[in-house]
């Protein structure tokens, strides 16, 4: 017997961000909920070694397999603990059974391992070898499907005094608690009671979270310029019903409950018909990871004088013996998630804006470990150690230049364009950028490469100029050339600080927001370059035998 659980103290967090608003009906409502998680199936294969005592002692090796389905978010750190017991009775009280050991890991560690297969030793009993556990992850097929649908309507209620109606559809998926979440809005078709809407594509995850029988509610509205859209009626369906395609089963009566309750002869407020339904299976982020693509993480830290004297508690670089400073929190929040997708766990760590010993020259691209030929640090702990050592050896100076560190990572990314590696640069800074023109040009050039850039602003400074680098609203350009892709995400850390002082929660919030865009940026590069995932290694087949040996 074994249990799968989350270690105590782990925060349950909802998803942030959301689907973009439809331009035609953007004033109707804000889509504030994100697409549900990708679901992965974990297969757990164990070889347990333990001693059973009755009239004689016996060493046993037992192999078995259990499966679990879990939600997966790239941007979240999902801590897992596997506990193993020898069941001696039917009691649900674990203290009544023999503890055989446990294993700790993260979901990202499993997914990021070669072939999404992680093998680790079972621990927990001092001085004893408890066996091994192999955990494999497989993305569920329904999480990769999208559907292309088109609808029309007939004889909808007339809502406009001087015309007909301007109808649009709003799709809602149902949640576990019975509530509904908007997942799509169509465009508005002007001045008609018999509209034909354009075909649209939506992922099965967004439409029904992979549950083919989950209720999908569709509302029909008449668009009004002032945003007070008139409700025409609604109907419900499911993915399974829609998948029948164009047929008599997919002609829906639009019902207005208020009208139905008031008018005895009320029939409906029109009908909506499904014209087409096409299923498409898309390549996912996890397909590339399982095929061996590595995520290479580089950090660049601001060592300009505006951070304040590191020996003073007011400094953003102050090394408190009790808690991480803002730089340390941002570094750990992002790095501890990304490191699961890098097999060697060796990360380049750079600094900029400091005077270096022994001659005091100013550098905007120096290795935190003091070795410019090999700036790699082992794991996030190694990066933290190099950061703290640098604070004791360099002099904070200035100005704040980003282009050198962006170009540093871009040189490596330019040498590996086959999809086997993707680069993520984290820049942590306290102030306004000094080389804006050069940085914009570097970003435009880097947008053609397999890389993304995360910029975290720490401290109280105004970061308005940084928003220009984040291409969510206006695509960044330099000297008449526009970035091929949106590869920059900027956030001020102060927006994520928990008011109660819970730094773990602050770090989790930051990581969720800055990392949520990475999978789509990754996929956008692969799509543009026509790069397909490499084949995954053959699946692991666990042994099914039981061995018994005398000891």
C-alpha positions as CSV (number, residue, x, y, z in Angstrom):
1,X,0.0,0.0,0.0
2,X,1.2,3.5,-0.6
3,X,-0.2,7.0,-0.7
4,X,0.4,10.0,-2.9
5,X,0.1,13.3,-1.1
6,X,1.4,16.9,-1.0
7,X,3.7,17.9,1.8
8,X,2.2,19.9,4.6
9,X,2.2,23.6,4.1
10,X,1.9,23.5,0.3
11,X,-0.3,26.4,-1.0
12,X,-3.2,25.6,-3.3
13,X,-3.2,28.3,-5.9
14,X,-5.7,29.2,-8.7
15,X,-4.5,30.1,-12.2
16,X,-3.9,33.7,-13.2
17,X,-4.0,35.4,-16.5
18,X,-6.9,34.7,-18.9
19,X,-8.2,34.3,-22.3
20,X,-8.0,37.4,-24.4
21,X,-11.2,39.5,-24.8
22,X,-13.0,39.4,-28.1
23,X,-12.6,42.8,-29.6
24,X,-16.2,43.0,-30.8
25,X,-17.8,42.3,-27.4
26,X,-14.9,43.2,-25.1
27,X,-17.1,45.5,-22.9
28,X,-19.4,42.6,-22.1
29,X,-17.3,40.9,-19.5
30,X,-13.7,40.2,-18.7
31,X,-12.5,36.6,-19.1
32,X,-10.6,36.3,-15.9
33,X,-10.2,32.6,-15.6
34,X,-7.4,30.6,-17.3
35,X,-7.6,27.4,-19.3
36,X,-7.7,24.4,-17.0
37,X,-4.6,22.5,-16.4
38,X,-3.1,19.9,-18.7
39,X,-3.8,16.5,-17.1
40,X,-1.0,13.9,-16.8
41,X,-1.3,10.3,-15.8
42,X,1.4,9.2,-13.4
43,X,2.3,5.5,-13.4
44,X,4.1,4.5,-10.2
45,X,6.2,1.3,-10.3
46,X,7.9,0.2,-7.1
47,X,10.4,-2.4,-6.0
48,X,10.1,-2.6,-2.2
49,X,12.6,-4.4,0.0
50,X,11.7,-5.2,3.6
51,X,12.0,-7.8,6.3
52,X,8.9,-9.8,7.4
53,X,9.2,-11.6,10.8
54,X,7.0,-14.5,11.9
55,X,8.7,-17.8,12.7
56,X,11.4,-17.0,10.2
57,X,12.9,-13.9,8.5
58,X,12.4,-13.2,4.9
59,X,13.6,-10.5,2.5
60,X,11.0,-9.7,-0.1
61,X,10.9,-7.6,-3.3
62,X,7.5,-6.7,-4.5
63,X,6.8,-5.0,-7.8
64,X,3.5,-3.3,-8.5
65,X,2.1,-0.4,-10.5
66,X,-0.5,2.2,-9.6
67,X,-1.8,5.1,-11.7
68,X,-2.9,8.6,-10.8
69,X,-4.3,11.5,-12.9
70,X,-3.1,15.0,-11.9
71,X,-3.3,18.5,-13.1
72,X,-0.1,19.9,-14.5
73,X,1.0,23.6,-14.7
74,X,4.4,24.4,-16.0
75,X,4.4,27.6,-13.9
76,X,3.7,25.9,-10.5
77,X,5.9,23.9,-8.3
78,X,3.9,20.8,-7.4
79,X,5.6,19.0,-4.4
80,X,4.8,15.3,-4.2
81,X,5.4,12.7,-1.4
82,X,4.9,9.0,-1.9
83,X,4.5,6.9,1.4
84,X,4.8,3.2,1.3
85,X,3.3,0.8,3.9
86,X,2.9,-3.0,4.4
87,X,-0.8,-3.5,5.0
88,X,-1.4,-5.7,8.0
89,X,-5.2,-5.2,8.4
90,X,-8.2,-3.4,7.1
91,X,-7.7,-0.5,9.4
92,X,-7.5,3.0,7.8
93,X,-5.1,4.1,10.5
94,X,-1.7,4.1,9.0
95,X,0.0,3.7,12.4
96,X,-1.5,0.1,12.4
97,X,0.6,-0.8,9.4
98,X,4.4,-1.2,8.8
99,X,6.1,1.9,7.3
100,X,8.3,0.9,4.4
101,X,9.7,4.3,3.4
102,X,8.9,7.4,1.3
103,X,10.0,9.3,-1.7
104,X,9.9,13.1,-2.4
105,X,9.9,14.8,-5.8
106,X,8.1,17.5,-7.8
107,X,5.8,16.9,-10.7
108,X,8.1,19.0,-12.8
109,X,11.0,16.8,-11.9
110,X,9.1,13.8,-13.3
111,X,8.0,15.5,-16.5
112,X,11.4,17.0,-17.0
113,X,13.3,13.7,-16.7
114,X,14.4,11.9,-19.8
115,X,11.3,10.3,-21.4
116,X,9.3,11.8,-18.5
117,X,10.6,8.8,-16.4
118,X,12.0,9.4,-12.9
119,X,13.7,6.7,-10.9
120,X,14.6,7.5,-7.2
121,X,15.5,5.6,-4.1
122,X,12.9,5.1,-1.4
123,X,14.2,6.5,1.9
124,X,12.9,7.1,5.5
125,X,14.3,4.1,7.5
126,X,17.8,5.0,8.7
127,X,20.5,2.4,7.8
128,X,18.2,0.4,5.4
129,X,17.8,0.2,1.7
130,X,14.1,0.5,1.2
131,X,14.0,-0.1,-2.6
132,X,13.3,2.1,-5.6
133,X,10.3,3.8,-7.2
134,X,9.9,4.7,-10.9
135,X,7.4,7.3,-11.8
136,X,6.4,8.1,-15.4
137,X,4.2,10.9,-16.7
138,X,2.0,10.7,-19.8
139,X,-0.1,13.6,-21.0
140,X,-3.8,12.6,-21.5
141,X,-4.8,12.7,-25.2
142,X,-7.9,14.8,-24.6
143,X,-5.8,17.6,-23.2
144,X,-4.1,18.1,-26.7
145,X,-7.3,18.2,-28.7
146,X,-8.9,21.3,-30.1
147,X,-12.2,21.6,-31.9
148,X,-13.1,23.9,-34.8
149,X,-16.9,24.7,-34.6
150,X,-19.3,26.9,-36.5
151,X,-22.8,27.9,-35.5
152,X,-25.8,29.7,-37.0
153,X,-29.1,30.8,-35.5
154,X,-32.7,31.2,-36.8
155,X,-35.6,33.5,-35.9
156,X,-33.9,35.0,-32.8
157,X,-36.0,37.5,-30.8
158,X,-35.9,41.1,-32.0
159,X,-34.3,43.3,-29.4
160,X,-33.5,46.6,-31.1
161,X,-36.2,49.2,-31.5
162,X,-35.0,50.6,-34.8
163,X,-33.6,47.4,-36.3
164,X,-33.4,43.7,-35.7
165,X,-30.7,42.3,-33.3
166,X,-26.9,42.2,-33.2
167,X,-26.5,38.7,-31.8
168,X,-23.4,37.0,-30.4
169,X,-22.8,33.8,-28.4
170,X,-21.1,33.3,-25.0
171,X,-19.9,29.8,-24.1
172,X,-19.5,28.7,-20.5
173,X,-17.9,25.5,-19.1
174,X,-19.3,24.1,-15.9
175,X,-17.0,23.8,-12.8
176,X,-16.9,21.1,-10.1
177,X,-18.8,23.3,-7.7
178,X,-21.7,23.9,-10.2
179,X,-20.6,27.4,-11.2
180,X,-19.9,28.4,-14.8
181,X,-16.8,30.1,-16.3
182,X,-16.8,31.9,-19.6
183,X,-14.5,30.2,-22.1
184,X,-15.4,31.8,-25.5
185,X,-17.3,34.6,-27.1
186,X,-18.1,34.9,-30.8
187,X,-18.0,38.0,-32.8
188,X,-21.1,40.2,-33.2
189,X,-23.2,39.7,-36.4
190,X,-25.0,43.0,-37.0
191,X,-28.7,43.6,-37.7
192,X,-30.0,40.1,-38.3
193,X,-32.2,37.5,-36.6
194,X,-30.6,34.7,-38.6
195,X,-26.8,35.1,-38.0
196,X,-24.1,32.8,-39.2
197,X,-21.0,33.2,-37.0
198,X,-17.5,32.6,-38.1
199,X,-15.9,29.2,-37.3
200,X,-13.7,29.3,-34.2
201,X,-11.1,27.0,-32.6
202,X,-11.1,26.2,-28.9
203,X,-9.1,23.6,-26.9
204,X,-11.1,20.8,-25.3
205,X,-9.5,21.7,-22.0
206,X,-11.0,25.2,-22.2
207,X,-14.3,24.0,-23.4
208,X,-15.0,21.2,-20.9
209,X,-11.7,20.4,-19.0
210,X,-11.5,17.1,-20.9
211,X,-14.8,15.8,-19.5
212,X,-16.9,14.9,-22.5
213,X,-20.1,14.8,-20.5
214,X,-19.6,18.1,-18.6
215,X,-22.4,20.7,-19.1
216,X,-21.6,23.5,-21.6
217,X,-23.9,26.5,-21.3
218,X,-24.4,28.8,-24.3
219,X,-26.0,32.2,-23.9
220,X,-27.3,34.4,-26.8
221,X,-27.1,38.2,-26.4
222,X,-28.0,41.2,-28.5
223,X,-25.0,43.5,-28.5
224,X,-25.5,47.2,-27.3
225,X,-22.9,49.9,-27.8
226,X,-23.1,51.0,-24.1
227,X,-22.3,47.5,-22.9
228,X,-25.8,46.7,-21.5
229,X,-26.2,43.7,-23.8
230,X,-29.8,42.3,-23.9
231,X,-30.2,38.6,-23.0
232,X,-32.0,36.7,-25.7
233,X,-31.9,33.2,-24.2
234,X,-29.7,30.2,-23.5
235,X,-29.3,26.4,-24.0
236,X,-27.1,23.7,-22.7
237,X,-25.1,20.9,-24.4
238,X,-22.0,18.8,-23.9
239,X,-18.8,17.9,-25.8
240,X,-20.2,14.5,-26.5
241,X,-23.4,15.9,-28.0
242,X,-21.5,18.4,-30.1
243,X,-19.2,15.7,-31.4
244,X,-22.1,14.2,-33.3
245,X,-21.6,17.0,-35.7
246,X,-24.3,18.6,-37.9
247,X,-27.5,16.6,-37.2
248,X,-31.0,16.9,-35.7
249,X,-29.4,16.4,-32.3
250,X,-27.4,19.6,-32.6
251,X,-30.3,22.0,-33.2
252,X,-31.0,23.8,-29.9
253,X,-34.0,25.8,-28.7
254,X,-32.9,29.1,-27.2
255,X,-34.9,29.6,-24.0
256,X,-35.4,32.8,-22.0
257,X,-36.5,31.6,-18.5
258,X,-38.2,34.8,-17.6
259,X,-40.3,34.8,-20.8
260,X,-41.1,31.2,-20.3
261,X,-42.4,31.9,-16.8
262,X,-44.6,34.8,-17.9
263,X,-46.0,33.7,-21.2
264,X,-48.1,30.5,-21.4
265,X,-47.8,30.2,-25.2
266,X,-44.0,30.9,-25.1
267,X,-42.1,28.3,-27.3
268,X,-38.6,29.7,-27.6
269,X,-36.6,32.7,-28.6
270,X,-35.2,31.1,-31.7
271,X,-32.9,28.2,-32.4
272,X,-29.1,27.7,-32.7
273,X,-27.7,25.1,-35.0
274,X,-24.2,23.5,-35.1
275,X,-23.0,23.7,-38.7
276,X,-19.6,21.9,-38.3
277,X,-17.5,20.2,-35.7
278,X,-13.9,19.2,-36.5
279,X,-11.4,17.7,-34.0
280,X,-7.7,18.6,-34.3
281,X,-4.9,17.1,-32.2
282,X,-2.1,19.6,-31.6
283,X,1.5,19.1,-30.6
284,X,2.0,20.2,-26.9
285,X,4.8,21.6,-24.8
286,X,5.1,18.3,-23.0
287,X,5.6,16.5,-26.3
288,X,8.8,18.4,-26.8
289,X,9.9,17.9,-23.2
290,X,9.3,14.2,-23.3
291,X,11.2,14.1,-26.6
292,X,14.3,15.5,-24.9
293,X,14.2,19.3,-25.3
294,X,16.1,20.9,-22.5
295,X,15.2,24.3,-20.9
296,X,18.4,26.2,-20.2
297,X,18.1,28.8,-17.5
298,X,20.4,31.9,-17.1
299,X,20.1,34.6,-14.5
300,X,21.4,38.2,-14.7
301,X,21.4,40.3,-11.5
302,X,21.5,44.1,-11.2
303,X,24.6,45.3,-9.2
304,X,24.0,49.1,-9.7
305,X,24.5,51.5,-6.8
306,X,20.9,52.4,-6.7
307,X,20.2,49.2,-4.9
308,X,21.9,50.6,-1.8
309,X,24.8,49.5,0.4
310,X,24.5,45.7,0.8
311,X,25.6,46.0,4.5
312,X,22.6,48.2,5.3
313,X,19.1,46.7,6.0
314,X,17.6,49.3,3.7
315,X,19.5,47.8,0.7
316,X,17.7,45.6,-1.8
317,X,20.8,43.4,-1.7
318,X,20.9,43.2,2.1
319,X,21.9,39.7,3.2
320,X,19.6,39.1,6.2
321,X,20.4,35.9,8.3
322,X,16.6,35.4,8.7
323,X,15.1,35.8,5.2
324,X,15.8,36.1,1.5
325,X,16.0,39.6,0.0
326,X,13.9,40.4,-3.0
327,X,16.6,39.3,-5.5
328,X,16.9,36.0,-3.7
329,X,13.1,35.4,-3.6
330,X,12.7,36.2,-7.3
331,X,15.7,34.0,-8.2
332,X,14.4,31.0,-6.2
333,X,10.8,31.5,-7.3
334,X,11.6,31.2,-11.0
335,X,14.7,29.0,-10.8
336,X,13.4,26.2,-8.7
337,X,10.7,25.5,-11.2
338,X,12.8,25.8,-14.4
339,X,15.6,23.7,-13.0
340,X,13.4,20.6,-13.2
341,X,13.6,20.8,-17.0
342,X,17.5,21.0,-17.2
343,X,19.2,17.6,-16.9
344,X,22.6,18.8,-15.7
345,X,21.3,21.5,-13.4
346,X,24.2,23.8,-14.4
347,X,23.1,27.4,-14.8
348,X,25.1,30.5,-16.0
349,X,24.8,33.3,-13.5
350,X,25.7,36.8,-14.6
351,X,25.8,40.3,-13.1
352,X,25.8,43.8,-14.6
353,X,26.5,47.3,-13.4
354,X,29.4,46.7,-11.0
355,X,33.1,47.6,-10.7
356,X,35.2,44.4,-10.6
357,X,38.4,43.7,-8.7
358,X,41.2,44.2,-9.0
359,X,41.3,47.3,-11.3
360,X,37.7,48.6,-10.7
361,X,36.6,48.3,-14.4
362,X,32.8,48.5,-14.9
363,X,31.2,45.4,-16.3
364,X,27.7,44.7,-17.6
365,X,28.3,41.0,-18.2
366,X,30.4,39.3,-15.5
367,X,30.3,35.8,-14.1
368,X,29.0,35.7,-10.5
369,X,31.4,32.8,-9.7
370,X,34.4,34.9,-10.9
371,X,35.1,32.6,-13.8
372,X,34.2,34.2,-17.2
373,X,35.3,31.1,-19.1
374,X,32.9,28.9,-17.1
375,X,30.1,31.0,-15.5
376,X,28.0,27.9,-14.6
377,X,26.8,27.2,-11.1
378,X,25.4,23.9,-9.9
379,X,21.7,24.2,-9.1
380,X,19.9,27.2,-7.7
381,X,21.7,26.8,-4.5
382,X,25.0,27.3,-6.4
383,X,23.6,30.4,-8.1
384,X,22.6,31.8,-4.7
385,X,26.1,31.1,-3.2
386,X,27.8,32.9,-6.2
387,X,25.4,35.8,-5.8
388,X,26.3,36.3,-2.2
389,X,30.0,35.9,-2.8
390,X,29.8,38.6,-5.6
391,X,28.1,41.0,-3.2
392,X,31.2,40.8,-1.0
393,X,33.8,41.3,-3.8
394,X,32.4,43.8,-6.3
395,X,31.5,47.5,-5.9
396,X,27.9,48.5,-6.9
397,X,28.1,51.1,-9.6
398,X,26.1,51.6,-12.8
399,X,24.5,52.3,-15.3
400,X,21.6,49.7,-15.8
401,X,22.3,48.1,-19.2
402,X,20.4,45.0,-20.3
403,X,21.7,44.5,-23.9
404,X,25.0,42.8,-23.0
405,X,23.4,40.0,-20.9
406,X,20.6,39.5,-23.5
407,X,23.3,39.2,-26.3
408,X,25.3,36.8,-24.1
409,X,22.4,34.3,-24.0
410,X,21.4,35.0,-27.6
411,X,24.9,33.9,-28.8
412,X,24.3,30.5,-27.2
413,X,20.7,30.3,-28.5
414,X,21.8,31.1,-32.0
415,X,24.0,28.0,-32.1
416,X,21.2,25.6,-31.3
417,X,18.1,26.1,-33.5
418,X,17.1,22.5,-34.0
419,X,14.5,22.4,-31.1
420,X,16.8,20.4,-28.8
421,X,17.3,23.4,-26.4
422,X,15.3,26.5,-25.4
423,X,16.8,29.3,-23.3
424,X,15.2,31.4,-20.6
425,X,16.9,34.5,-19.3
426,X,15.8,36.0,-16.0
427,X,16.9,39.6,-15.4
428,X,16.3,41.0,-11.9
429,X,16.7,44.8,-11.6
430,X,15.8,47.7,-9.4
431,X,15.7,50.6,-11.7
432,X,15.1,52.3,-15.0
433,X,17.0,50.9,-18.0
434,X,19.8,53.0,-19.4
435,X,20.3,51.4,-22.8
436,X,16.7,51.3,-24.0
437,X,17.6,51.5,-27.8
438,X,20.3,48.8,-27.6
439,X,18.0,46.6,-25.5
440,X,15.1,46.9,-27.9
441,X,17.4,45.9,-30.8
442,X,18.7,42.9,-28.8
443,X,15.2,41.8,-28.1
444,X,14.1,42.1,-31.7
445,X,17.1,40.0,-32.8
446,X,16.5,37.5,-30.0
447,X,12.8,37.0,-31.1
448,X,14.1,34.9,-33.9
449,X,15.9,32.6,-31.6
450,X,14.8,29.8,-29.2
451,X,14.7,32.0,-26.1
452,X,12.5,34.0,-23.7
453,X,13.3,36.8,-21.4
454,X,11.7,37.4,-17.9
455,X,12.3,40.8,-16.3
456,X,11.5,41.2,-12.6
457,X,11.6,44.7,-11.1
458,X,12.4,44.9,-7.4
459,X,12.1,47.8,-5.1
460,X,9.9,51.0,-5.2
461,X,11.1,52.5,-8.5
462,X,8.7,53.4,-11.3
463,X,9.0,50.8,-14.1
464,X,6.8,52.5,-16.7
465,X,9.6,52.3,-19.3
466,X,9.8,48.5,-18.8
467,X,6.3,48.0,-20.0
468,X,7.5,49.0,-23.5
469,X,9.7,45.9,-23.5
470,X,6.7,43.6,-22.7
471,X,5.1,43.2,-26.1
472,X,1.6,42.2,-24.8
473,X,0.0,45.4,-26.0
474,X,2.3,46.7,-28.8
475,X,4.9,44.5,-30.4
476,X,8.4,45.8,-29.7
477,X,10.3,47.3,-32.6
478,X,13.8,48.7,-33.4
479,X,14.8,50.8,-36.4
480,X,11.7,49.8,-38.3
481,X,11.9,46.0,-37.5
482,X,9.3,44.4,-35.3
483,X,10.0,41.4,-33.1
484,X,9.1,38.1,-34.7
485,X,7.5,36.9,-31.5
486,X,6.6,38.3,-28.1
487,X,9.4,36.9,-25.9
488,X,9.5,39.3,-23.0
489,X,7.5,39.2,-19.7
490,X,8.0,42.1,-17.3
491,X,6.5,42.2,-13.8
492,X,7.2,44.4,-10.7
493,X,7.8,42.0,-7.7
494,X,5.9,44.4,-5.3
495,X,2.6,43.4,-7.0
496,X,3.0,39.8,-5.7
497,X,4.1,40.4,-2.2
498,X,1.7,38.8,0.3
499,X,0.5,41.4,2.9
500,X,0.7,38.9,5.7
501,X,4.4,38.4,5.1
502,X,4.2,34.9,3.7
503,X,7.2,34.9,1.4
504,X,6.5,31.4,0.1
505,X,3.1,32.6,-1.2
506,X,4.8,35.7,-2.6
507,X,7.3,33.6,-4.5
508,X,4.6,31.2,-5.8
509,X,2.5,34.1,-7.1
510,X,5.4,35.6,-8.9
511,X,6.4,32.3,-10.5
512,X,2.9,31.6,-11.7
513,X,2.7,34.9,-13.5
514,X,6.1,35.2,-15.1
515,X,6.3,31.6,-16.2
516,X,2.8,31.1,-17.4
517,X,3.7,32.5,-20.9
518,X,6.8,30.4,-21.4
519,X,5.1,27.2,-22.9
520,X,3.2,29.3,-25.5
521,X,6.4,31.3,-26.3
522,X,8.2,28.0,-26.6
523,X,5.6,26.6,-28.9
524,X,5.4,29.7,-31.0
525,X,9.1,29.3,-31.9
526,X,8.7,25.7,-32.8
527,X,5.7,26.4,-35.0
528,X,7.3,29.2,-36.9
529,X,10.4,27.1,-37.5
530,X,8.4,24.0,-38.3
531,X,10.2,21.9,-35.7
532,X,8.4,18.8,-34.6
533,X,9.1,17.0,-31.2
534,X,11.7,14.3,-31.2
535,X,10.3,10.8,-30.6
536,X,10.0,9.9,-27.0
537,X,12.0,7.0,-25.6
538,X,10.1,3.6,-25.6
539,X,7.8,3.4,-22.5
540,X,9.2,1.6,-19.5
541,X,7.6,-1.8,-18.8
542,X,7.8,-2.7,-15.1
543,X,8.5,-6.3,-14.0
544,X,5.5,-8.1,-12.6
545,X,7.2,-10.9,-10.8
546,X,7.6,-11.4,-7.0
547,X,10.9,-12.6,-5.7
548,X,11.4,-14.2,-2.3
549,X,14.8,-14.9,-0.9
550,X,15.9,-16.2,2.5
551,X,18.2,-14.1,4.6
